[in-house]
PDB file of C-alpha atoms in Angstrom:
ATOM      1  CA  MET A   1       0.199  -2.695  -1.445  1.00  0.00           C
ATOM      2  CA  THR A   2       1.474  -3.960  -4.786  1.00  0.00           C
ATOM      3  CA  THR A   3      -0.534  -2.664  -7.718  1.00  0.00           C
ATOM      4  CA  TYR A   4      -0.445  -4.018 -11.248  1.00  0.00           C
ATOM      5  CA  ILE A   5      -1.197  -2.329 -14.550  1.00  0.00           C
ATOM      6  CA  ILE A   6      -2.361  -4.609 -17.335  1.00  0.00           C
ATOM      7  CA  ALA A   7      -2.045  -2.984 -20.755  1.00  0.00           C
ATOM      8  CA  ASP A   8      -4.092  -4.747 -23.442  1.00  0.00           C
ATOM      9  CA  ILE A   9      -3.184  -3.357 -26.855  1.00  0.00           C
ATOM     10  CA  LYS A  10      -4.270  -3.953 -30.439  1.00  0.00           C
ATOM     11  CA  VAL A  11      -1.631  -2.344 -32.631  1.00  0.00           C
ATOM     12  CA  LYS A  12      -3.096  -0.631 -35.699  1.00  0.00           C
ATOM     13  CA  ASP A  13      -0.012   1.337 -36.787  1.00  0.00           C
ATOM     14  CA  PRO A  14       3.323   0.141 -35.336  1.00  0.00           C
ATOM     15  CA  GLN A  15       5.218   3.408 -35.947  1.00  0.00           C
ATOM     16  CA  TRP A  16       4.863   4.455 -32.284  1.00  0.00           C
ATOM     17  CA  MET A  17       6.318   1.230 -30.911  1.00  0.00           C
ATOM     18  CA  PRO A  18      10.132   1.669 -31.239  1.00  0.00           C
ATOM     19  CA  SER A  19      10.220   4.990 -29.386  1.00  0.00           C
ATOM     20  CA  TYR A  20       7.682   3.823 -26.817  1.00  0.00           C
ATOM     21  CA  ALA A  21       9.520   0.556 -26.150  1.00  0.00           C
ATOM     22  CA  ALA A  22      12.876   2.316 -25.860  1.00  0.00           C
ATOM     23  CA  SER A  23      11.711   5.030 -23.470  1.00  0.00           C
ATOM     24  CA  VAL A  24       8.686   4.067 -21.409  1.00  0.00           C
ATOM     25  CA  HIS A  25      10.401   1.378 -19.346  1.00  0.00           C
ATOM     26  CA  ASP A  26      12.596   4.141 -17.857  1.00  0.00           C
ATOM     27  CA  LEU A  27       9.424   5.991 -16.779  1.00  0.00           C
ATOM     28  CA  VAL A  28       8.010   2.813 -15.256  1.00  0.00           C
ATOM     29  CA  HIS A  29      11.247   2.414 -13.258  1.00  0.00           C
ATOM     30  CA  LYS A  30      11.212   6.106 -12.279  1.00  0.00           C
ATOM     31  CA  HIS A  31       7.955   5.455 -10.416  1.00  0.00           C
ATOM     32  CA  GLY A  32       9.171   2.291  -8.713  1.00  0.00           C
ATOM     33  CA  GLY A  33       7.596  -0.067 -11.213  1.00  0.00           C
ATOM     34  CA  ARG A  34       8.924  -2.898 -13.274  1.00  0.00           C
ATOM     35  CA  TYR A  35       7.734  -4.899 -16.217  1.00  0.00           C
ATOM     36  CA  LEU A  36       6.741  -8.474 -15.456  1.00  0.00           C
ATOM     37  CA  ALA A  37       5.969  -9.101 -19.142  1.00  0.00           C
ATOM     38  CA  ARG A  38       5.667  -7.161 -22.393  1.00  0.00           C
ATOM     39  CA  SER A  39       4.800  -9.693 -25.049  1.00  0.00           C
ATOM     40  CA  GLY A  40       2.989 -10.214 -28.306  1.00  0.00           C
ATOM     41  CA  ASN A  41       2.859 -13.948 -27.625  1.00  0.00           C
ATOM     42  CA  VAL A  42      -0.819 -13.871 -26.593  1.00  0.00           C
ATOM     43  CA  LYS A  43      -2.793 -17.119 -26.547  1.00  0.00           C
ATOM     44  CA  THR A  44      -6.385 -17.424 -25.371  1.00  0.00           C
ATOM     45  CA  LEU A  45      -6.892 -20.469 -23.164  1.00  0.00           C
ATOM     46  CA  GLU A  46     -10.580 -19.959 -22.438  1.00  0.00           C
ATOM     47  CA  GLY A  47     -13.389 -17.779 -23.734  1.00  0.00           C
ATOM     48  CA  LYS A  48     -13.667 -15.611 -26.814  1.00  0.00           C
ATOM     49  CA  PRO A  49     -10.247 -14.288 -27.885  1.00  0.00           C
ATOM     50  CA  LEU A  50      -9.727 -10.562 -27.531  1.00  0.00           C
ATOM     51  CA  ASP A  51      -8.443  -8.655 -30.530  1.00  0.00           C
ATOM     52  CA  THR A  52      -5.086  -8.192 -28.789  1.00  0.00           C
ATOM     53  CA  THR A  53      -1.599  -8.094 -30.288  1.00  0.00           C
ATOM     54  CA  LEU A  54       0.367  -7.059 -27.196  1.00  0.00           C
ATOM     55  CA  ILE A  55      -0.068  -7.328 -23.434  1.00  0.00           C
ATOM     56  CA  ALA A  56       2.175  -5.638 -20.901  1.00  0.00           C
ATOM     57  CA  LEU A  57       2.070  -6.402 -17.199  1.00  0.00           C
ATOM     58  CA  MET A  58       3.719  -3.922 -14.835  1.00  0.00           C
ATOM     59  CA  ALA A  59       4.045  -4.054 -11.034  1.00  0.00           C
ATOM     60  CA  PHE A  60       4.233  -0.936  -8.855  1.00  0.00           C
ATOM     61  CA  PRO A  61       4.765  -0.673  -5.103  1.00  0.00           C
ATOM     62  CA  SER A  62       1.443   1.166  -4.643  1.00  0.00           C
ATOM     63  CA  GLU A  63      -1.582   2.571  -6.435  1.00  0.00           C
ATOM     64  CA  ALA A  64      -0.105   6.059  -5.974  1.00  0.00           C
ATOM     65  CA  ALA A  65       3.071   4.994  -7.791  1.00  0.00           C
ATOM     66  CA  ALA A  66       1.072   3.455 -10.659  1.00  0.00           C
ATOM     67  CA  ARG A  67      -1.023   6.607 -10.992  1.00  0.00           C
ATOM     68  CA  ALA A  68       2.111   8.772 -10.848  1.00  0.00           C
ATOM     69  CA  PHE A  69       3.487   6.813 -13.814  1.00  0.00           C
ATOM     70  CA  THR A  70       0.316   7.155 -15.897  1.00  0.00           C
ATOM     71  CA  SER A  71      -0.010  10.875 -15.125  1.00  0.00           C
ATOM     72  CA  ASP A  72       3.683  11.776 -15.541  1.00  0.00           C
ATOM     73  CA  PRO A  73       3.886  14.698 -18.029  1.00  0.00           C
ATOM     74  CA  VAL A  74       6.925  13.070 -19.648  1.00  0.00           C
ATOM     75  CA  TYR A  75       4.701  10.077 -20.457  1.00  0.00           C
ATOM     76  CA  ALA A  76       1.989  12.180 -22.142  1.00  0.00           C
ATOM     77  CA  PRO A  77       3.490  12.237 -25.680  1.00  0.00           C
ATOM     78  CA  PHE A  78       4.015   8.472 -25.545  1.00  0.00           C
ATOM     79  CA  VAL A  79       0.388   7.998 -24.460  1.00  0.00           C
ATOM     80  CA  SER A  80      -0.790  10.096 -27.412  1.00  0.00           C
ATOM     81  CA  ALA A  81       1.378   8.163 -29.865  1.00  0.00           C
ATOM     82  CA  ARG A  82       0.154   4.820 -28.491  1.00  0.00           C
ATOM     83  CA  GLN A  83      -3.483   5.900 -28.563  1.00  0.00           C
ATOM     84  CA  ASP A  84      -3.125   7.173 -32.138  1.00  0.00           C
ATOM     85  CA  GLY A  85      -1.528   3.889 -33.277  1.00  0.00           C
ATOM     86  CA  SER A  86      -3.557   1.367 -31.313  1.00  0.00           C
ATOM     87  CA  ASP A  87      -6.713   0.455 -29.495  1.00  0.00           C
ATOM     88  CA  SER A  88      -5.544   0.072 -25.929  1.00  0.00           C
ATOM     89  CA  ARG A  89      -6.978  -0.544 -22.514  1.00  0.00           C
ATOM     90  CA  PHE A  90      -5.038  -0.069 -19.270  1.00  0.00           C
ATOM     91  CA  GLN A  91      -6.467  -1.721 -16.173  1.00  0.00           C
ATOM     92  CA  MET A  92      -5.218  -1.520 -12.608  1.00  0.00           C
ATOM     93  CA  ILE A  93      -5.572  -4.229  -9.982  1.00  0.00           C
ATOM     94  CA  ASP A  94      -4.083  -4.713  -6.533  1.00  0.00           C
ATOM     95  CA  ASN A  95      -2.635  -7.895  -5.088  1.00  0.00           C
ATOM     96  CA  THR A  96      -5.603  -8.840  -2.904  1.00  0.00           C
ATOM     97  CA  ASP A  97      -7.606 -12.051  -2.893  1.00  0.00           C
ATOM     98  CA  LEU A  98     -11.319 -11.245  -3.076  1.00  0.00           C
ATOM     99  CA  ALA A  99     -12.292 -14.594  -1.543  1.00  0.00           C
ATOM    100  CA  GLY A 100      -9.711 -14.264   1.203  1.00  0.00           C
ATOM    101  CA  THR A 101      -8.671 -17.912   0.949  1.00  0.00           C
ATOM    102  CA  ILE A 102      -5.099 -17.516  -0.314  1.00  0.00           C
ATOM    103  CA  PRO A 103      -2.965 -17.084   2.789  1.00  0.00           C
ATOM    104  CA  TYR A 104      -0.109 -15.189   1.140  1.00  0.00           C
ATOM    105  CA  LEU A 105      -2.375 -12.481  -0.351  1.00  0.00           C
ATOM    106  CA  PRO A 106      -4.153  -9.744   1.596  1.00  0.00           C
ATOM    107  CA  LYS A 107      -7.918 -10.221   1.778  1.00  0.00           C
ATOM    108  CA  GLY A 108      -9.691  -7.987  -0.726  1.00  0.00           C
TER     109      GLY A 108
END
């Protein structure tokens, strides 16, 4: 089942970003994932805006693959650098439809 990671990041110190951006996509690919978006072009369409400067959306073939990416020891120093230079939240969702009314999505 496809699993997505949504990374919601408020950059406080951008020094970590060049190394992270240059290297982490290879780790995402190593675990079967791919970026669907990695953008600072964040616009709130409804509700109170979050204090976000960057959102990344990654797709993985399974929850196990997504967890393997986030727990990869090679990723650990990049996680530390990102956490030191930002406020970030990573969330994981699957591709199900909770209501079960969208025919092309599995019922959640």
